[in-house]
Amino acid sequence: MKIVTQVKLMPEADHAAALSLTLRTVNEAANWASAVAFERGVPREYELRKHTYAELRSRGLGAQAAQHTIKKVRDAYTTLKANIKAGNLGKPGSKRRTRAGTKPVLFRPEAAHPYDDRCLSWQYDAQTVSIWTTTGRIRNIPFVCSSDALKLLREHRQGESDLIERDGVFYLVAVCDVPEAEQYEPDGFIGVDLGIAGIATASTGYKAAGRGLNRHRRRQLDLRRKLQAKGTKSAKRRLKNRRRKEQRHAANTNHIIAKTIVTEAERTSAGISLEELKGIRQRVRLRKPWGHLPAGGWGRVALHSWAFAQLGDFIVYKARRAGVPVVFVDPAYTSQQCSECGHTDKKNRAGQAVFTCRNCGVVAHADRNASRNVARKGEAAWTAGRESRVPATP
């Protein structure tokens, strides 16, 4: 299982200038190579290398840096083609899709650049790196990270690492190949219902309320609007400094939620049943005000900028590291079906938070009821999958 680990570099002023110059040089060269690829109909990597390698070397790139630049360009066009085919850039004839397909791919001056072990070496005991730049190799650049990240790097780092610059700060993002734990036979399943008012509600009783995070995000949205309305240099500087703050806050919250759910599943030897995320924004609607989430502008922002996929990915990779089985189920009618008697009726959902069964009269929290239905579906899916692998009796 491949995961990434990020460390922060702490270079001196002259070393920081060299790293910045290197990123700008390789990305300027990548833009030139991208124009060549576009003019020649995006040839294969080997053919593109014949047309660009000598020029890239003359621009000050080392042999490995030139090779990585060519591969980065070719990979960018492969990704663009896949996005167009999947419809991620709009329908045929749309402005966005037309614009993307009628001009070369461009790379930002501070865009990430890959390094392999020939261009980058790690000294874990000293917590330093030695890295190639266009002005020569720089040695003993300190880096900082958590103790867990350092252990992960020391034991499992493998393959390339990307150098990136964010607001004048340099980071290395390293790929680690972590072995998966052996999956155990689950004793039941924990269902997880995803939503807006409650980010994640588990059938065990755990609930990650979305009220605090939504309140934080709304404050950030209001602050951005005020700063954008001012339009002064200081306001733009503050916007730049805060632009990733909400993203980091949400990612940290998702990490905490995922770790809590996986730890509980591992402790009880249970599996985890998750909703299929495809079409979740069509299933979760804001037709009426939901308590602290008014319908309209903010409700739509909360719905369409919610990190559903990120939370699901965090749960899956943490579960795989712990050996916890995970299944995905169709969440259809889980919010309308009674987890006690199985009666399904649209009228059972009395409100956003209240579930009242019209058949047996049970009253429960709507998200808790849905999570129990998700758990039951997960157990049925796991059993069906196990039975399908049992050879038929002759």
Tab-separated table of N, CA, C and O in Angstrom, residues 22-113:
chain	number	residue	atom	x	y	z
A	22	THR	N	15.712	26.541	-8.917
A	22	THR	CA	15.635	25.225	-9.548
A	22	THR	C	14.212	24.908	-9.988
A	22	THR	O	13.978	24.454	-11.119
A	23	LEU	N	13.239	25.144	-9.105
A	23	LEU	CA	11.855	24.867	-9.464
A	23	LEU	C	11.403	25.719	-10.647
A	23	LEU	O	10.726	25.225	-11.562
A	24	ARG	N	11.783	26.980	-10.642
A	24	ARG	CA	11.378	27.848	-11.743
A	24	ARG	C	12.054	27.457	-13.052
A	24	ARG	O	11.452	27.524	-14.121
A	25	THR	N	13.292	27.008	-12.964
A	25	THR	CA	14.010	26.605	-14.174
A	25	THR	C	13.415	25.338	-14.775
A	25	THR	O	13.178	25.261	-15.981
A	26	VAL	N	13.178	24.323	-13.936
A	26	VAL	CA	12.656	23.057	-14.468
A	26	VAL	C	11.233	23.224	-14.969
A	26	VAL	O	10.849	22.588	-15.966
A	27	ASN	N	10.431	24.084	-14.337
A	27	ASN	CA	9.060	24.269	-14.800
A	27	ASN	C	9.002	25.134	-16.059
A	27	ASN	O	8.120	24.935	-16.906
A	28	GLU	N	9.921	26.075	-16.194
A	28	GLU	CA	10.013	26.818	-17.448
A	28	GLU	C	10.423	25.875	-18.583
A	28	GLU	O	9.889	25.950	-19.697
A	29	ALA	N	11.363	24.976	-18.286
A	29	ALA	CA	11.766	23.978	-19.282
A	29	ALA	C	10.613	23.024	-19.593
A	29	ALA	O	10.435	22.608	-20.747
A	30	ALA	N	9.832	22.683	-18.582
A	30	ALA	CA	8.674	21.802	-18.806
A	30	ALA	C	7.645	22.474	-19.712
A	30	ALA	O	7.026	21.814	-20.559
A	31	ASN	N	7.451	23.778	-19.552
A	31	ASN	CA	6.525	24.501	-20.424
A	31	ASN	C	7.011	24.488	-21.877
A	31	ASN	O	6.212	24.353	-22.818
A	32	TRP	N	8.328	24.629	-22.050
A	32	TRP	CA	8.869	24.553	-23.411
A	32	TRP	C	8.671	23.153	-23.995
A	32	TRP	O	8.242	22.996	-25.143
A	33	ALA	N	8.974	22.126	-23.217
A	33	ALA	CA	8.799	20.753	-23.684
A	33	ALA	C	7.325	20.452	-23.955
A	33	ALA	O	6.994	19.707	-24.881
A	34	SER	N	6.432	21.039	-23.157
A	34	SER	CA	5.000	20.845	-23.368
A	34	SER	C	4.565	21.448	-24.702
A	34	SER	O	3.739	20.860	-25.419
A	35	ALA	N	5.123	22.612	-25.054
A	35	ALA	CA	4.799	23.229	-26.340
A	35	ALA	C	5.281	22.352	-27.501
A	35	ALA	O	4.584	22.196	-28.518
A	36	VAL	N	6.469	21.759	-27.348
A	36	VAL	CA	6.988	20.860	-28.377
A	36	VAL	C	6.081	19.639	-28.513
A	36	VAL	O	5.749	19.208	-29.632
A	37	ALA	N	5.679	19.084	-27.393
A	37	ALA	CA	4.803	17.912	-27.421
A	37	ALA	C	3.472	18.240	-28.086
A	37	ALA	O	2.939	17.447	-28.869
A	38	PHE	N	2.936	19.404	-27.791
A	38	PHE	CA	1.649	19.806	-28.373
A	38	PHE	C	1.770	19.983	-29.885
A	38	PHE	O	0.889	19.565	-30.643
A	39	GLU	N	2.856	20.609	-30.318
A	39	GLU	CA	3.057	20.820	-31.757
A	39	GLU	C	3.217	19.507	-32.512
A	39	GLU	O	2.798	19.381	-33.672
A	40	ARG	N	3.805	18.516	-31.878
A	40	ARG	CA	4.070	17.240	-32.541
A	40	ARG	C	3.002	16.189	-32.243
A	40	ARG	O	3.220	14.996	-32.424
A	41	GLY	N	1.872	16.637	-31.731
A	41	GLY	CA	0.782	15.702	-31.495
A	41	GLY	C	0.972	14.810	-30.291
A	41	GLY	O	0.456	13.685	-30.265
A	42	VAL	N	1.717	15.267	-29.296
A	42	VAL	CA	1.971	14.535	-28.052
A	42	VAL	C	2.506	13.135	-28.350
A	42	VAL	O	1.803	12.131	-28.206
A	43	PRO	N	3.757	13.052	-28.776
A	43	PRO	CA	4.334	11.730	-29.067
A	43	PRO	C	4.604	10.954	-27.793
A	43	PRO	O	4.472	11.464	-26.678
A	44	ARG	N	5.024	9.720	-27.945
A	44	ARG	CA	5.380	8.906	-26.789
A	44	ARG	C	6.618	9.477	-26.107
A	44	ARG	O	7.358	10.267	-26.687
A	45	GLU	N	6.827	9.009	-24.880
A	45	GLU	CA	7.918	9.584	-24.085
A	45	GLU	C	9.274	9.425	-24.765
A	45	GLU	O	10.101	10.348	-24.762
A	46	TYR	N	9.527	8.274	-25.362
A	46	TYR	CA	10.819	8.038	-26.011
A	46	TYR	C	11.023	9.002	-27.178
A	46	TYR	O	12.096	9.582	-27.344
A	47	GLU	N	9.983	9.192	-27.982
A	47	GLU	CA	10.097	10.105	-29.113
A	47	GLU	C	10.208	11.548	-28.643
A	47	GLU	O	10.974	12.343	-29.205
A	48	LEU	N	9.453	11.912	-27.620
A	48	LEU	CA	9.538	13.270	-27.078
A	48	LEU	C	10.935	13.543	-26.545
A	48	LEU	O	11.451	14.673	-26.660
A	49	ARG	N	11.566	12.526	-25.963
A	49	ARG	CA	12.921	12.691	-25.448
A	49	ARG	C	13.894	13.049	-26.580
A	49	ARG	O	14.799	13.873	-26.387
A	50	LYS	N	13.726	12.470	-27.754
A	50	LYS	CA	14.630	12.761	-28.871
A	50	LYS	C	14.535	14.219	-29.306
A	50	LYS	O	15.526	14.807	-29.739
A	51	HIS	N	13.362	14.831	-29.148
A	51	HIS	CA	13.164	16.211	-29.587
A	51	HIS	C	13.502	17.240	-28.510
A	51	HIS	O	13.619	18.431	-28.835
A	52	THR	N	13.616	16.835	-27.273
A	52	THR	CA	13.737	17.822	-26.187
A	52	THR	C	14.951	17.633	-25.290
A	52	THR	O	15.370	18.585	-24.622
A	53	TYR	N	15.518	16.437	-25.223
A	53	TYR	CA	16.549	16.160	-24.214
A	53	TYR	C	17.755	17.095	-24.342
A	53	TYR	O	18.217	17.666	-23.342
A	54	ALA	N	18.284	17.261	-25.539
A	54	ALA	CA	19.473	18.096	-25.717
A	54	ALA	C	19.203	19.531	-25.294
A	54	ALA	O	20.052	20.172	-24.640
A	55	GLU	N	18.050	20.059	-25.653
A	55	GLU	CA	17.729	21.441	-25.290
A	55	GLU	C	17.573	21.585	-23.775
A	55	GLU	O	18.004	22.577	-23.178
A	56	LEU	N	16.953	20.583	-23.144
A	56	LEU	CA	16.793	20.649	-21.687
A	56	LEU	C	18.149	20.641	-20.989
A	56	LEU	O	18.352	21.367	-19.996
A	57	ARG	N	19.095	19.847	-21.498
A	57	ARG	CA	20.432	19.836	-20.909
A	57	ARG	C	21.120	21.186	-21.087
A	57	ARG	O	21.818	21.673	-20.187
A	58	SER	N	20.904	21.819	-22.225
A	58	SER	CA	21.526	23.129	-22.466
A	58	SER	C	20.921	24.215	-21.593
A	58	SER	O	21.537	25.263	-21.391
A	59	ARG	N	19.737	23.989	-21.075
A	59	ARG	CA	19.094	24.958	-20.180
A	59	ARG	C	19.556	24.819	-18.737
A	59	ARG	O	19.020	25.492	-17.854
A	60	GLY	N	20.499	23.922	-18.478
A	60	GLY	CA	21.051	23.783	-17.140
A	60	GLY	C	20.507	22.624	-16.337
A	60	GLY	O	20.851	22.477	-15.152
A	61	LEU	N	19.687	21.771	-16.945
A	61	LEU	CA	19.146	20.624	-16.227
A	61	LEU	C	20.126	19.462	-16.297
A	61	LEU	O	20.738	19.213	-17.336
A	62	GLY	N	20.259	18.747	-15.176
A	62	GLY	CA	21.063	17.543	-15.161
A	62	GLY	C	20.376	16.431	-15.937
A	62	GLY	O	19.212	16.550	-16.341
A	63	ALA	N	21.108	15.328	-16.132
A	63	ALA	CA	20.565	14.230	-16.928
A	63	ALA	C	19.272	13.687	-16.324
A	63	ALA	O	18.262	13.517	-17.024
A	64	GLN	N	19.280	13.415	-15.015
A	64	GLN	CA	18.085	12.872	-14.373
A	64	GLN	C	16.963	13.900	-14.336
A	64	GLN	O	15.798	13.565	-14.520
A	65	ALA	N	17.308	15.171	-14.088
A	65	ALA	CA	16.289	16.220	-14.055
A	65	ALA	C	15.622	16.369	-15.415
A	65	ALA	O	14.398	16.576	-15.508
A	66	ALA	N	16.404	16.264	-16.483
A	66	ALA	CA	15.838	16.346	-17.824
A	66	ALA	C	14.894	15.181	-18.089
A	66	ALA	O	13.809	15.354	-18.666
A	67	GLN	N	15.314	13.974	-17.673
A	67	GLN	CA	14.459	12.798	-17.864
A	67	GLN	C	13.144	12.955	-17.095
A	67	GLN	O	12.061	12.638	-17.608
A	68	HIS	N	13.237	13.433	-15.863
A	68	HIS	CA	12.030	13.601	-15.052
A	68	HIS	C	11.129	14.688	-15.628
A	68	HIS	O	9.895	14.590	-15.543
A	69	THR	N	11.706	15.727	-16.184
A	69	THR	CA	10.907	16.790	-16.791
A	69	THR	C	10.125	16.275	-17.987
A	69	THR	O	8.929	16.572	-18.154
A	70	ILE	N	10.773	15.482	-18.822
A	70	ILE	CA	10.097	14.901	-19.994
A	70	ILE	C	8.970	13.975	-19.543
A	70	ILE	O	7.855	14.016	-20.082
A	71	LYS	N	9.245	13.155	-18.541
A	71	LYS	CA	8.214	12.237	-18.047
A	71	LYS	C	7.057	13.015	-17.419
A	71	LYS	O	5.890	12.646	-17.580
A	72	LYS	N	7.363	14.115	-16.720
A	72	LYS	CA	6.312	14.921	-16.108
A	72	LYS	C	5.394	15.515	-17.172
A	72	LYS	O	4.161	15.542	-17.009
A	73	VAL	N	5.981	15.968	-18.276
A	73	VAL	CA	5.188	16.535	-19.368
A	73	VAL	C	4.296	15.467	-19.986
A	73	VAL	O	3.086	15.671	-20.197
A	74	ARG	N	4.890	14.313	-20.273
A	74	ARG	CA	4.096	13.241	-20.906
A	74	ARG	C	2.983	12.769	-19.985
A	74	ARG	O	1.856	12.513	-20.426
A	75	ASP	N	3.266	12.659	-18.684
A	75	ASP	CA	2.236	12.248	-17.728
A	75	ASP	C	1.113	13.277	-17.647
A	75	ASP	O	-0.055	12.920	-17.445
A	76	ALA	N	1.457	14.564	-17.782
A	76	ALA	CA	0.436	15.619	-17.725
A	76	ALA	C	-0.550	15.478	-18.876
A	76	ALA	O	-1.769	15.634	-18.699
A	77	TYR	N	-0.046	15.139	-20.067
A	77	TYR	CA	-0.945	14.958	-21.211
A	77	TYR	C	-1.764	13.672	-21.075
A	77	TYR	O	-2.922	13.611	-21.517
A	78	THR	N	-1.177	12.654	-20.478
A	78	THR	CA	-1.937	11.426	-20.229
A	78	THR	C	-3.100	11.703	-19.281
A	78	THR	O	-4.224	11.232	-19.486
A	79	THR	N	-2.841	12.475	-18.223
A	79	THR	CA	-3.889	12.843	-17.274
A	79	THR	C	-4.954	13.702	-17.932
A	79	THR	O	-6.160	13.520	-17.687
A	80	LEU	N	-4.515	14.652	-18.776
A	80	LEU	CA	-5.476	15.515	-19.480
A	80	LEU	C	-6.394	14.681	-20.369
A	80	LEU	O	-7.614	14.884	-20.384
A	81	LYS	N	-5.830	13.735	-21.090
A	81	LYS	CA	-6.622	12.883	-21.980
A	81	LYS	C	-7.632	12.065	-21.180
A	81	LYS	O	-8.792	11.914	-21.590
A	82	ALA	N	-7.193	11.540	-20.031
A	82	ALA	CA	-8.095	10.745	-19.195
A	82	ALA	C	-9.230	11.602	-18.642
A	82	ALA	O	-10.383	11.153	-18.576
A	83	ASN	N	-8.925	12.846	-18.238
A	83	ASN	CA	-9.965	13.739	-17.720
A	83	ASN	C	-10.975	14.113	-18.795
A	83	ASN	O	-12.176	14.212	-18.533
A	84	ILE	N	-10.492	14.349	-20.006
A	84	ILE	CA	-11.409	14.666	-21.105
A	84	ILE	C	-12.304	13.476	-21.403
A	84	ILE	O	-13.522	13.621	-21.584
A	85	LYS	N	-11.720	12.282	-21.450
A	85	LYS	CA	-12.495	11.073	-21.742
A	85	LYS	C	-13.537	10.806	-20.672
A	85	LYS	O	-14.650	10.360	-20.963
A	86	ALA	N	-13.179	11.097	-19.397
A	86	ALA	CA	-14.108	10.854	-18.290
A	86	ALA	C	-15.153	11.956	-18.147
A	86	ALA	O	-16.072	11.830	-17.339
A	87	GLY	N	-15.009	13.048	-18.909
A	87	GLY	CA	-15.977	14.140	-18.818
A	87	GLY	C	-15.738	15.078	-17.671
A	87	GLY	O	-16.615	15.881	-17.329
A	88	ASN	N	-14.553	15.028	-17.065
A	88	ASN	CA	-14.263	15.892	-15.920
A	88	ASN	C	-14.069	17.353	-16.315
A	88	ASN	O	-14.086	18.232	-15.452
A	89	LEU	N	-13.852	17.616	-17.606
A	89	LEU	CA	-13.652	18.983	-18.077
A	89	LEU	C	-14.860	19.501	-18.848
A	89	LEU	O	-14.748	20.465	-19.613
A	90	GLY	N	-15.993	18.899	-18.654
A	90	GLY	CA	-17.213	19.371	-19.292
A	90	GLY	C	-17.593	18.539	-20.506
A	90	GLY	O	-16.874	17.632	-20.930
A	91	LYS	N	-18.726	18.874	-21.063
A	91	LYS	CA	-19.247	18.183	-22.231
A	91	LYS	C	-18.518	18.621	-23.494
A	91	LYS	O	-17.903	19.685	-23.520
A	92	PRO	N	-18.569	17.815	-24.558
A	92	PRO	CA	-17.951	18.229	-25.820
A	92	PRO	C	-18.516	19.567	-26.290
A	92	PRO	O	-19.727	19.780	-26.311
A	93	GLY	N	-17.606	20.475	-26.657
A	93	GLY	CA	-18.019	21.797	-27.101
A	93	GLY	C	-18.046	22.842	-26.019
A	93	GLY	O	-18.174	24.038	-26.314
A	94	SER	N	-17.916	22.449	-24.735
A	94	SER	CA	-17.913	23.429	-23.654
A	94	SER	C	-16.621	24.246	-23.689
A	94	SER	O	-15.598	23.802	-24.207
A	95	LYS	N	-16.680	25.452	-23.143
A	95	LYS	CA	-15.522	26.352	-23.192
A	95	LYS	C	-14.321	25.749	-22.462
A	95	LYS	O	-13.191	25.816	-22.946
A	96	ARG	N	-14.573	25.161	-21.294
A	96	ARG	CA	-13.472	24.617	-20.506
A	96	ARG	C	-12.798	23.457	-21.236
A	96	ARG	O	-11.563	23.389	-21.289
A	97	ARG	N	-13.593	22.583	-21.794
A	97	ARG	CA	-13.023	21.432	-22.504
A	97	ARG	C	-12.297	21.874	-23.769
A	97	ARG	O	-11.216	21.355	-24.080
A	98	THR	N	-12.872	22.832	-24.501
A	98	THR	CA	-12.232	23.333	-25.717
A	98	THR	C	-10.915	24.012	-25.395
A	98	THR	O	-9.903	23.821	-26.082
A	99	ARG	N	-10.916	24.824	-24.331
A	99	ARG	CA	-9.703	25.540	-23.947
A	99	ARG	C	-8.596	24.573	-23.531
A	99	ARG	O	-7.420	24.767	-23.856
A	100	ALA	N	-8.974	23.507	-22.821
A	100	ALA	CA	-7.972	22.543	-22.351
A	100	ALA	C	-7.354	21.752	-23.495
A	100	ALA	O	-6.175	21.371	-23.425
A	101	GLY	N	-8.134	21.503	-24.548
A	101	GLY	CA	-7.631	20.670	-25.629
A	101	GLY	C	-7.015	21.410	-26.786
A	101	GLY	O	-6.517	20.780	-27.730
A	102	THR	N	-7.013	22.744	-26.731
A	102	THR	CA	-6.506	23.523	-27.867
A	102	THR	C	-5.265	24.337	-27.542
A	102	THR	O	-4.888	25.207	-28.317
A	103	LYS	N	-4.642	24.054	-26.409
A	103	LYS	CA	-3.402	24.750	-26.079
A	103	LYS	C	-2.523	23.841	-25.234
A	103	LYS	O	-3.022	22.896	-24.598
A	104	PRO	N	-1.209	24.097	-25.194
A	104	PRO	CA	-0.310	23.227	-24.426
A	104	PRO	C	-0.595	23.292	-22.929
A	104	PRO	O	-1.103	24.289	-22.412
A	105	VAL	N	-0.273	22.205	-22.255
A	105	VAL	CA	-0.366	22.169	-20.796
A	105	VAL	C	0.690	23.102	-20.212
A	105	VAL	O	1.840	23.120	-20.656
A	106	LEU	N	0.296	23.888	-19.231
A	106	LEU	CA	1.227	24.822	-18.597
A	106	LEU	C	1.482	24.400	-17.157
A	106	LEU	O	0.588	23.892	-16.468
A	107	PHE	N	2.713	24.630	-16.681
A	107	PHE	CA	3.112	24.322	-15.311
A	107	PHE	C	3.409	25.625	-14.565
A	107	PHE	O	4.057	26.522	-15.105
A	108	ARG	N	2.915	25.710	-13.342
A	108	ARG	CA	3.180	26.889	-12.523
A	108	ARG	C	4.669	26.973	-12.185
A	108	ARG	O	5.336	25.940	-12.082
A	109	PRO	N	5.195	28.178	-11.965
A	109	PRO	CA	6.631	28.308	-11.652
A	109	PRO	C	7.064	27.518	-10.426
A	109	PRO	O	8.192	27.035	-10.356
A	110	GLU	N	6.151	27.372	-9.446
A	110	GLU	CA	6.508	26.652	-8.211
A	110	GLU	C	5.909	25.250	-8.173
A	110	GLU	O	5.838	24.632	-7.095
A	111	ALA	N	5.495	24.722	-9.332
A	111	ALA	CA	4.897	23.380	-9.372
A	111	ALA	C	5.903	22.317	-8.921
A	111	ALA	O	7.119	22.508	-9.002
A	112	ALA	N	5.380	21.196	-8.447
A	112	ALA	CA	6.219	20.125	-7.905
A	112	ALA	C	7.134	19.546	-8.978
A	112	ALA	O	6.770	19.475	-10.158
A	113	HIS	N	8.322	19.118	-8.541
A	113	HIS	CA	9.250	18.444	-9.447
A	113	HIS	C	9.739	17.157	-8.776
A	113	HIS	O	10.108	17.167	-7.595
